[in-house]
Short mmCIF file of C-alpha atoms in Angstrom, two decimals:
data_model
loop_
_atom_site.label_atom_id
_atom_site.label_comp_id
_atom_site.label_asym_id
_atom_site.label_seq_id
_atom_site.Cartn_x
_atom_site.Cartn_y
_atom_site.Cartn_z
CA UNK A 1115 -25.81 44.93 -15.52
CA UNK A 1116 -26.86 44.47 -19.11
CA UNK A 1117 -29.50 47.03 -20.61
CA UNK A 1118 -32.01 45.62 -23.26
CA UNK A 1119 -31.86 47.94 -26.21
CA UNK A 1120 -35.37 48.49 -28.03
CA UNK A 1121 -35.07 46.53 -31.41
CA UNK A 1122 -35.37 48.24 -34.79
CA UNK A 1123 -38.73 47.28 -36.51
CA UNK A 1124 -39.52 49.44 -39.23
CA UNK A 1125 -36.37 52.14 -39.37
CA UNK A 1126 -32.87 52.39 -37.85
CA UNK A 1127 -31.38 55.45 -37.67
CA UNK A 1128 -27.62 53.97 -37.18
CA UNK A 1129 -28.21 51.70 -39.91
CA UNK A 1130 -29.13 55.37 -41.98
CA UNK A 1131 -26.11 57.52 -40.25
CA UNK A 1132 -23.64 54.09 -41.05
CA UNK A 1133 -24.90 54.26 -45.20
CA UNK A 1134 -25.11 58.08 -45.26
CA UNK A 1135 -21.53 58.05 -44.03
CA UNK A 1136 -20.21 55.57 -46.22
CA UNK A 1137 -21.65 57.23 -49.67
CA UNK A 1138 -21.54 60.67 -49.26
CA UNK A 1139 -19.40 61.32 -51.41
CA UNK A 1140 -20.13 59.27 -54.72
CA UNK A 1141 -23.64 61.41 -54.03
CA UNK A 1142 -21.62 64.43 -53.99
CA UNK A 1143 -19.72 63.44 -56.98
CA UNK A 1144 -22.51 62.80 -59.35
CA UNK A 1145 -24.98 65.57 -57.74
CA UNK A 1146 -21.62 68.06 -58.85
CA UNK A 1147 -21.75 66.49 -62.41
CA UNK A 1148 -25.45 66.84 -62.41
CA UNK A 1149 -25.42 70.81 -61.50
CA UNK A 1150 -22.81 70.96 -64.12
CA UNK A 1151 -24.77 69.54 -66.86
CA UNK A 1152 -27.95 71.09 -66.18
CA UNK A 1153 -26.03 74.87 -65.96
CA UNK A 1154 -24.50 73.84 -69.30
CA UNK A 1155 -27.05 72.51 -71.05
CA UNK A 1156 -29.29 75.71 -70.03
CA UNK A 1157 -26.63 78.07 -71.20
CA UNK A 1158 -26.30 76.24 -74.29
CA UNK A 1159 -30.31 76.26 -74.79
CA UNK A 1160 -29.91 80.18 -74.25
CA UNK A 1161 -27.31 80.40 -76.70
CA UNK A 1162 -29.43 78.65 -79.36
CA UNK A 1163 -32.54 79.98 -78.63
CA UNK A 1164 -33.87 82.44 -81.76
CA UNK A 1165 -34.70 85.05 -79.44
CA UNK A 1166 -37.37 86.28 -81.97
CA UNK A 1167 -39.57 89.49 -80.83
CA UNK A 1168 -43.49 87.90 -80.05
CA UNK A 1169 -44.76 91.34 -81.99
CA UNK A 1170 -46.60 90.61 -85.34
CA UNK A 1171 -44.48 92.71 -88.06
CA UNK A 1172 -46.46 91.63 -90.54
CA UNK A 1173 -48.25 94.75 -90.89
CA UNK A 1174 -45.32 96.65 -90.87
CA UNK A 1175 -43.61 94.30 -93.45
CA UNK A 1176 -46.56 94.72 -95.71
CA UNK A 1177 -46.30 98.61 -95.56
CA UNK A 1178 -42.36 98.73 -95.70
CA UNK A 1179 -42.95 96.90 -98.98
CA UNK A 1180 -45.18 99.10 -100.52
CA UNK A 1181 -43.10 102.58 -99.98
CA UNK A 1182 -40.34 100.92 -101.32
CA UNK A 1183 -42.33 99.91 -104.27
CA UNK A 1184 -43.28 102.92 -104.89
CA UNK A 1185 -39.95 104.54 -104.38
CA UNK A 1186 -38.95 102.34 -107.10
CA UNK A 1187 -41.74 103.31 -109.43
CA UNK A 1188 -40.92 106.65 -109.20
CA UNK A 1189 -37.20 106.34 -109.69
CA UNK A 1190 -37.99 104.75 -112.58
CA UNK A 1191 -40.67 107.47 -113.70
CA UNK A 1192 -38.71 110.68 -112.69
CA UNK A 1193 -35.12 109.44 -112.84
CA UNK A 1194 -34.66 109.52 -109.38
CA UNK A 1195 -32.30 107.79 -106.74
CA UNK A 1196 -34.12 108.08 -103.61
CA UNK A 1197 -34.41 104.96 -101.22
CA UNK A 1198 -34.73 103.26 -97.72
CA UNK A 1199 -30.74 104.48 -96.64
CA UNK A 1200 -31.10 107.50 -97.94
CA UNK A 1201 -34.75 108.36 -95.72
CA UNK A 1202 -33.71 106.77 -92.53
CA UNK A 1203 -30.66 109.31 -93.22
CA UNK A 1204 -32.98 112.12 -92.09
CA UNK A 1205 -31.42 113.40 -95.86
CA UNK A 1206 -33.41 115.33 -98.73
CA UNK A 1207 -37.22 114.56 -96.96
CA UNK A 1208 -38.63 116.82 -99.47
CA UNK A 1209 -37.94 115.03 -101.76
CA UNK A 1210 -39.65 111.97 -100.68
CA UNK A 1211 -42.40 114.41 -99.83
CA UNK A 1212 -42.63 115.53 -103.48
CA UNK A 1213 -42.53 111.48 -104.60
CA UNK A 1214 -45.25 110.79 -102.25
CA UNK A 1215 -47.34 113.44 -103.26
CA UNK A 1216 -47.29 113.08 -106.66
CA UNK A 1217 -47.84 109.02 -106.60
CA UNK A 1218 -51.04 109.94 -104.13
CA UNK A 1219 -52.24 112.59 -107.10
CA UNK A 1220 -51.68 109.57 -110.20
CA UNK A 1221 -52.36 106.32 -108.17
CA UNK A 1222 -55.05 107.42 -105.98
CA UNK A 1223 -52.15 106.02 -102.84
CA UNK A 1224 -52.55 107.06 -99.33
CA UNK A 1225 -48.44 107.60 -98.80
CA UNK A 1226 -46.22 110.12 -96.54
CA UNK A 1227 -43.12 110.35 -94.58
CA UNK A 1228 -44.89 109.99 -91.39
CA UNK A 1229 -46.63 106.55 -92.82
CA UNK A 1230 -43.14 106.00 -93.92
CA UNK A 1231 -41.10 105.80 -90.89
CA UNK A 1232 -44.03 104.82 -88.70
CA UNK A 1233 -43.92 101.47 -91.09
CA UNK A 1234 -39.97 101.54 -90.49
CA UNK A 1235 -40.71 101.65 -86.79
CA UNK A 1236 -42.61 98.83 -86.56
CA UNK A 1237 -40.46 96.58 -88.44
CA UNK A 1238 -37.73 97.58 -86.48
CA UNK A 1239 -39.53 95.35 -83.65
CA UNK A 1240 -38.26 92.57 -85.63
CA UNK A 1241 -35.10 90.44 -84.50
CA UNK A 1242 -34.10 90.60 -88.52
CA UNK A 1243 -32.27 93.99 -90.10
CA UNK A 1244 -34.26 96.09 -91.90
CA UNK A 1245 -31.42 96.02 -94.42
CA UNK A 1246 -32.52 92.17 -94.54
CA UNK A 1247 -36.36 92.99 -95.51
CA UNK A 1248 -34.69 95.73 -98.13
CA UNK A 1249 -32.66 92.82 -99.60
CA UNK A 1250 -35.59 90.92 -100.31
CA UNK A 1251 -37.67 93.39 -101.12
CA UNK A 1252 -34.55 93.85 -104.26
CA UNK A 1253 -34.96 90.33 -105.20
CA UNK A 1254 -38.65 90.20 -105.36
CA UNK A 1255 -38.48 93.41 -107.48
CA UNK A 1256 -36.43 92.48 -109.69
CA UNK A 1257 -37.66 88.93 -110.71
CA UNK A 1258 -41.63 90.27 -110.90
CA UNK A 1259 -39.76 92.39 -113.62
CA UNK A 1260 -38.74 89.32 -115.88
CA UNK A 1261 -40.73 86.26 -117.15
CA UNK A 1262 -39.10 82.93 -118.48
CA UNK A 1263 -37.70 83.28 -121.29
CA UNK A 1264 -39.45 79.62 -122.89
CA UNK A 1265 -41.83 79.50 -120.82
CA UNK A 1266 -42.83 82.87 -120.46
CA UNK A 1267 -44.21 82.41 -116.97
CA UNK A 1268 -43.39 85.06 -114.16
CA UNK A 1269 -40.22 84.12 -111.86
CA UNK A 1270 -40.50 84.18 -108.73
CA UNK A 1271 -38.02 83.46 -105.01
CA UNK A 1272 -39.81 80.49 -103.93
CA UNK A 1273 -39.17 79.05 -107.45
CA UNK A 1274 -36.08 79.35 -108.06
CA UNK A 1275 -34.71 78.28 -103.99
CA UNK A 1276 -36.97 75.34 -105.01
CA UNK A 1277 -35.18 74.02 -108.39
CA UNK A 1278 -31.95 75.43 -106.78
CA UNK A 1279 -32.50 72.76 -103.39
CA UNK A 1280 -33.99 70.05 -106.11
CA UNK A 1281 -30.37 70.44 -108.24
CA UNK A 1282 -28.97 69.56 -104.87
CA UNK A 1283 -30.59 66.42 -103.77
CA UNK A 1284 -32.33 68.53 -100.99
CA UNK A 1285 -35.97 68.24 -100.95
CA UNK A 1286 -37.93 71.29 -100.28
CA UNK A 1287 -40.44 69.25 -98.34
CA UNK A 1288 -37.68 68.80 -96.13
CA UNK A 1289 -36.29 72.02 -95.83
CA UNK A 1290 -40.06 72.96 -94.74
CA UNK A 1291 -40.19 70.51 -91.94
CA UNK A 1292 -36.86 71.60 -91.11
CA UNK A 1293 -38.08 75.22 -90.51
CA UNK A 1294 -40.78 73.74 -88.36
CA UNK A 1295 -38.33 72.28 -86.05
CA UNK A 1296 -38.77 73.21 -82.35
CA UNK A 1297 -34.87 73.94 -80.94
CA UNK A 1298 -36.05 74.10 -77.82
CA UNK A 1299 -38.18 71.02 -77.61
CA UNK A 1300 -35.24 68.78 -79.11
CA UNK A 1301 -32.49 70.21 -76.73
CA UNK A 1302 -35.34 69.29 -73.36
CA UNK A 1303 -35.64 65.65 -74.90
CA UNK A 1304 -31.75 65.42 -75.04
CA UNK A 1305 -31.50 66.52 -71.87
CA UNK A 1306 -34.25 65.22 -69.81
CA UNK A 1307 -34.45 61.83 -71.57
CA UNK A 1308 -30.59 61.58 -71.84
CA UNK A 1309 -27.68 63.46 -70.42
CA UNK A 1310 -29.89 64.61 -67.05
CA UNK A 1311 -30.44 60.62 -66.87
CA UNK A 1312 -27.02 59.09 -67.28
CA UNK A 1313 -25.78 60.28 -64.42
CA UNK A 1314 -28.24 59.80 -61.72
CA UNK A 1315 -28.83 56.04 -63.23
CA UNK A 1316 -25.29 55.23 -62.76
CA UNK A 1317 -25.84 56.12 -59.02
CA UNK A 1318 -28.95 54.25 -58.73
CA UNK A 1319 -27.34 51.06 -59.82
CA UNK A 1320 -24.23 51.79 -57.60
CA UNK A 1321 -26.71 52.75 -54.82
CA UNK A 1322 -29.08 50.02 -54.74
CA UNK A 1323 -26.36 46.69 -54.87
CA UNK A 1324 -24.38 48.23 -52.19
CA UNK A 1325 -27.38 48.73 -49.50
CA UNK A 1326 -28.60 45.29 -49.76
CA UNK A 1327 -26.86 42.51 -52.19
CA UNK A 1328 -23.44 43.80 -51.88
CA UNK A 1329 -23.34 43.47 -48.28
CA UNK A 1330 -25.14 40.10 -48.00
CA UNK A 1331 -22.90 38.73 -50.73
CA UNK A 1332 -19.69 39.94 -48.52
CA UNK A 1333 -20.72 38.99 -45.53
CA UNK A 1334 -21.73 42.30 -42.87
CA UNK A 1335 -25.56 42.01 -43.35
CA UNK A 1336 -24.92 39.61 -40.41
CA UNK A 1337 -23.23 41.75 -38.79
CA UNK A 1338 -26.05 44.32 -39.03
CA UNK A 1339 -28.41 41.92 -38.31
CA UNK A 1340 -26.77 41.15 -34.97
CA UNK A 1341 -27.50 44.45 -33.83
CA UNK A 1342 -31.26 45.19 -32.37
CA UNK A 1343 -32.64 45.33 -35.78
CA UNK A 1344 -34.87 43.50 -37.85
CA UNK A 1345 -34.77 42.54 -41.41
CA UNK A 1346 -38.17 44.37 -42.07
CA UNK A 1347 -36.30 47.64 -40.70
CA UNK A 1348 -32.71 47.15 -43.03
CA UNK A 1349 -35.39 46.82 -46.01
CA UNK A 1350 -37.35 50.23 -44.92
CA UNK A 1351 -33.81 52.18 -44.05
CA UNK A 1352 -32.44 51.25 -47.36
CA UNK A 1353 -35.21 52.06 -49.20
CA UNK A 1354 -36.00 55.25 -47.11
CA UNK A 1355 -32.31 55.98 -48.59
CA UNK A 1356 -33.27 55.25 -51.96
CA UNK A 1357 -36.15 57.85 -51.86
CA UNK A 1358 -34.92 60.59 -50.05
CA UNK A 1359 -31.28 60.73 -51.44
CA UNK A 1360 -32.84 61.46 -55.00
CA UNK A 1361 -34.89 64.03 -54.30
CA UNK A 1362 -32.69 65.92 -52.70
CA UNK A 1363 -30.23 65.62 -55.91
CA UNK A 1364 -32.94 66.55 -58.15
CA UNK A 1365 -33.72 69.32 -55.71
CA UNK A 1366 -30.67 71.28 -55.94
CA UNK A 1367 -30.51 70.52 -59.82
CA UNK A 1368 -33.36 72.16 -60.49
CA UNK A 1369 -32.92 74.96 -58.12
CA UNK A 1370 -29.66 75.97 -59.17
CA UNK A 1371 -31.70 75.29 -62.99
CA UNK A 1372 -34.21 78.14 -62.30
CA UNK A 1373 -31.87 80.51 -61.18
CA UNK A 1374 -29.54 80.11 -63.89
CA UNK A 1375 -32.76 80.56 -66.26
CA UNK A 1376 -32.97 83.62 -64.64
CA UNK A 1377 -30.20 84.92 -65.69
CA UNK A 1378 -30.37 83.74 -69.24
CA UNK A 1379 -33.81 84.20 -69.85
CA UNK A 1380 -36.17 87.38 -69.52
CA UNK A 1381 -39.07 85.27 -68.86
CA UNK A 1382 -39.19 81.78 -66.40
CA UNK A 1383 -41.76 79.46 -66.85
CA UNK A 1384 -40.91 78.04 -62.76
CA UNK A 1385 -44.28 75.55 -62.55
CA UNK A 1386 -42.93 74.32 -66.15
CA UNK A 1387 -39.30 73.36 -64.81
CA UNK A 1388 -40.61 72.39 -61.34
CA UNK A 1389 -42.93 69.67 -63.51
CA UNK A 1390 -40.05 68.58 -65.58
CA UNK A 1391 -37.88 67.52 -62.65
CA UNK A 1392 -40.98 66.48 -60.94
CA UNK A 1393 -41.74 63.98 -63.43
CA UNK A 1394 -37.79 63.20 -63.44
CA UNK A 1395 -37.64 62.53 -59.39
CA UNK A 1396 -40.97 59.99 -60.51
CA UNK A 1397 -38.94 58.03 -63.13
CA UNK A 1398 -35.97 58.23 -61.63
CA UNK A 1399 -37.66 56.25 -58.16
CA UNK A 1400 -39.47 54.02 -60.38
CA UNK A 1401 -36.05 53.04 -62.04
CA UNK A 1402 -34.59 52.76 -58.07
CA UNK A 1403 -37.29 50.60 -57.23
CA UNK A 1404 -36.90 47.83 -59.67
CA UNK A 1405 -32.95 47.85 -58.96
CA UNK A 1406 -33.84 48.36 -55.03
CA UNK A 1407 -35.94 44.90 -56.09
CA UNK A 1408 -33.35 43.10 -57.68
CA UNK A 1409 -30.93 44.02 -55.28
CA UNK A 1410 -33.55 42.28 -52.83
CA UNK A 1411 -34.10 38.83 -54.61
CA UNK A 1412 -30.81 38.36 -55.20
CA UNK A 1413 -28.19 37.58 -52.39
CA UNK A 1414 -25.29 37.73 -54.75
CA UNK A 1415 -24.04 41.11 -55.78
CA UNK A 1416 -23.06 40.33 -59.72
CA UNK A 1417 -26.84 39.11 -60.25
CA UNK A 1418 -27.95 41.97 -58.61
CA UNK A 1419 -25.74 44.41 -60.79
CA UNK A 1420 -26.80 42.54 -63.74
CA UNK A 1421 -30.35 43.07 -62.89
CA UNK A 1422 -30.28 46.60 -62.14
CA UNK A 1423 -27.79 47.40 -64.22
CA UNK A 1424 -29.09 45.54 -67.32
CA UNK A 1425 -32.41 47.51 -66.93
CA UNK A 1426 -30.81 51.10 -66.17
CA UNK A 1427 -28.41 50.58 -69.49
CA UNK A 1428 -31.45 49.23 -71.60
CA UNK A 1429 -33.97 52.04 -70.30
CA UNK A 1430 -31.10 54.82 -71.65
CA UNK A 1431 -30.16 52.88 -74.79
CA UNK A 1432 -33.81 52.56 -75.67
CA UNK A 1433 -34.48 56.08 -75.30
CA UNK A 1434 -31.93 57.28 -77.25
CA UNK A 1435 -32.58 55.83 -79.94
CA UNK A 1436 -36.38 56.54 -79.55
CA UNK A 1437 -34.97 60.02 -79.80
CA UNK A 1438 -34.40 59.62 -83.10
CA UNK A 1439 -37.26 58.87 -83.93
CA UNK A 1440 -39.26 61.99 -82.54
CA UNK A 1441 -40.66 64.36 -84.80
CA UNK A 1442 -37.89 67.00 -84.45
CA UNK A 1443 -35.09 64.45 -85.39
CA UNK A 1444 -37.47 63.48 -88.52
CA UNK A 1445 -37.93 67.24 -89.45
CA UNK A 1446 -34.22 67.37 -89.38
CA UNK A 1447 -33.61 64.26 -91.71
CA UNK A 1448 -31.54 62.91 -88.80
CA UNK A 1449 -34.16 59.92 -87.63
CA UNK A 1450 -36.15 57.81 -88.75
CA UNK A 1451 -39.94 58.04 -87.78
CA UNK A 1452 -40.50 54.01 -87.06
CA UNK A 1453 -37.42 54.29 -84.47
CA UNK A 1454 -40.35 55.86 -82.29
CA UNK A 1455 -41.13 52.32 -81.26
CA UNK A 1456 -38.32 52.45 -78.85
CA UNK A 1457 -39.80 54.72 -76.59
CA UNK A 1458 -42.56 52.16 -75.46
CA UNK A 1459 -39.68 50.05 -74.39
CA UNK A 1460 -38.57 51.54 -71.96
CA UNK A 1461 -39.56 53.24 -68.72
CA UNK A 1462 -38.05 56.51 -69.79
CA UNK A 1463 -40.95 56.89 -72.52
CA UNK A 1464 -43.37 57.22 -69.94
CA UNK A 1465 -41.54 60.39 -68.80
CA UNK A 1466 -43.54 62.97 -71.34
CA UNK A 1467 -41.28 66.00 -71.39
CA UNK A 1468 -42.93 67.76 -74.05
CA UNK A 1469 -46.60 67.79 -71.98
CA UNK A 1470 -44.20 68.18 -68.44
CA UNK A 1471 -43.41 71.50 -70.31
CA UNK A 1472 -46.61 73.05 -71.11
CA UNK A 1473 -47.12 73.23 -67.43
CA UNK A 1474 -47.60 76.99 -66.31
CA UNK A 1475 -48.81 77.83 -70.13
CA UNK A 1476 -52.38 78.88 -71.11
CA UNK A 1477 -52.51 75.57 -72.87
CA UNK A 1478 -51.45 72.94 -70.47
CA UNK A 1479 -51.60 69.31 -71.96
CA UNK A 1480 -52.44 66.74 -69.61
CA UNK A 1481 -51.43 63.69 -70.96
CA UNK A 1482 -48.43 63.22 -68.68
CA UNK A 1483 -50.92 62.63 -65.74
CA UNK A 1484 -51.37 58.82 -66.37
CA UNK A 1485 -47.85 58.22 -67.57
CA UNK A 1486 -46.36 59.48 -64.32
CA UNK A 1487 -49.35 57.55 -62.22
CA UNK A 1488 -47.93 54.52 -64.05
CA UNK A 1489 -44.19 55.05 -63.38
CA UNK A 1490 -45.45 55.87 -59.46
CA UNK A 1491 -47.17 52.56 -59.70
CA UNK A 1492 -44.04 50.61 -60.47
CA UNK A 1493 -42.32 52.27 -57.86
CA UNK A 1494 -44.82 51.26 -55.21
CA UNK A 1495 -45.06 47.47 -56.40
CA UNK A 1496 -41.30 47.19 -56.91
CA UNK A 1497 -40.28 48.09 -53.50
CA UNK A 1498 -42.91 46.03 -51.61
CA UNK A 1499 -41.84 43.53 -53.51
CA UNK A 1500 -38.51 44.07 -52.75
CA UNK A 1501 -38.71 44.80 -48.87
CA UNK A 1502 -40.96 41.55 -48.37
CA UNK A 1503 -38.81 39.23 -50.32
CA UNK A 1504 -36.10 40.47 -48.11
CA UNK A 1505 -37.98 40.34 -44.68
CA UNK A 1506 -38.49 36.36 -45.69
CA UNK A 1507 -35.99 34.92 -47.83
CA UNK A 1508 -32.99 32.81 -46.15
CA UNK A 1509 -29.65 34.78 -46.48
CA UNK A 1510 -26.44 32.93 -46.58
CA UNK A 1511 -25.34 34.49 -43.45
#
């Protein structure tokens, strides 16, 4: 006696085991290469970073400066040889005692050993060796002592580094954007906009002809189709597939991201990363829509990889070279500002890492709220689109 089996309207779960089980292992393949990149990239971003102290030395600076001026005054004045080695040495403090005193009695000066090494102390809170400030502090001193010899005006650092970079070819304006260059910034755009991409888009493309096209154009979607289950359901499964299979990438990325930060990093800004791949799971469904789409119009699997494919490779090729024409790549004399156009051709320019990142800040900027609502509205239209046109069209069966 025959049993009637229930048909599959809306979701099949054999249809799901049957395309689980037969790309398993691409997923595993590119989620490894994924973890990989992300782990090196953050190391990399660690290795790079200034690590500069948040305390404000400029105090300190300011004060370190003015002992050793007035070490050097009286050097000059008493034929002395005392200076900064010599006092952290814990060697001949009298003596600095004696210098101190005597430049309080003629300058009216407010100086002492204690004020001395407390200024010392603070500096030291800077990333930069003190011998560094000393070394400075030599070349400062030493030009303020001698005027041009045509000109007679006073010499000065700045001015000579300037004429120096000018002899060069280097302009000084650029060296000043170059020192307002954010590392950090550039290395997320490469990253999130770029190398995080490339993988996960080569899966999409992959992903999306084989669920649909790819089985239409070689014949078992009738096969499928014999079974209890409707057209309306192989659309849903598919695309069920589509959105659950990247999350669950992006999941682990940026899990195994945060702890790795954690070990590179004293400080974790978790809502900031959690928004980043956030907005990246967003993009990277709005990107598996329109292929999950084109995959649906089109019953033959070379049209549908052309489709998908065409937009996946355009959407990465854009970006980059929208990258290089971001502000940091400008600052750096390595792009070209009107290059920026690129990013509003593409998908990928809707993904705003830079606001994504000032997520779990005191400042948090906002303006990646209606890019992502836009990419989320692509991804809605797309795959109605696609699961309709599927549900209705005639398949060469």
């Amino acid at each position: 006696m025959e049993t009637n089996k229930k048909t599959a309207r809306f979701f099949s779960k054999p249809l799901m085991g049957q395309t689980i089980k037969a790309n398993w292992t691409l997923c595993l393949a590119i989620l490894f290469i994924m973890v990989l990149l992300g782990n090196v990239m953050n190391y990399a971003m660690s290795m790079m970073a200034t690590e500069k102290s948040d305390a404000d030395v400029t105090e300190y600076q300011e004060s370190f400066y003015t002992y050793l001026g007035a070490l050097a005054t009286y050097n000059t004045m008493a034929q002395q040889d005392l200076s900064y080695d010599d006092f952290s040495g814990g060697e001949n403090e009298e003596a600095y005692e004696t210098a101190f005193g005597m430049l309080n009695a003629q300058a009216g000066m407010d100086l002492s050993t204690e004020g001395f090494q407390e200024a010392i102390d603070g500096l030291a809170q800077s990333d930069i060796s003190l011998d560094k400030y000393v070394k400075q502090f030599e070349y400062v001193y030493a030009l303020n002592q001698s005027e041009g010899v045509f000109d007679k005006e006073e010499l000065t650092i700045s001015e000579m580094l300037t004429n120096t970079l000018d002899m060069m070819g280097v302009s000084s304006e650029m060296v000043e954007k170059m020192s307002e260059m954010n590392p950090a910034s550039m290395m997320n755009q490469m990253y999130y906009t770029a190398m995080g991409l490339l993988p996960i888009f080569i899966l999409i493309v992959i992903l999306s002809n084989s669920l649909i096209a790819s089985q239409v154009d070689r014949g078992s979607m009738a096969y499928v189709l014999s079974t209890p289950t409707k057209r309306s359901a192989v659309a849903i499964t598919q695309m069920v597939f589509m959105l659950i299979v990247p999350f669950l990438m992006i999941a682990v990325v940026c899990a195994t991201r945060i702890g790795t930060t954690f070990m590179f990093y004293d400080e974790v800004n978790v809502p900031g990363i959690l928004a980043l791949f956030g907005g990246m799971y967003i993009l990277v469904e709005a990107v598996c829509a329109l292929c999950y789409m084109g995959s649906c119009l089109f019953s033959q699997s070379k049209k549908s990889m052309a489709f998908g494919g065409g937009l996946a490779v355009w959407f990465f090729l854009a970006s980059m070279i929208g990258m290089f024409g971001s502000e940091n790549m400008v600052n750096t004399g390595m792009g070209v500002e009107e290059l920026q156009i690129f990013n509003k051709l593409t998908l990928v320019g809707l993904y705003d890492v830079d606001s994504l990142a000032t997520v779990g800040t005191g400042s948090v900027d906002t303006a990646f709220v209606w890019k992502l609502l836009v990419l989320v509205a692509v991804a809605i239209v797309c795959y109605t689109i696609g699961a309709v046109r599927f549900s209705k069209k005639d398949l060469p069966l």
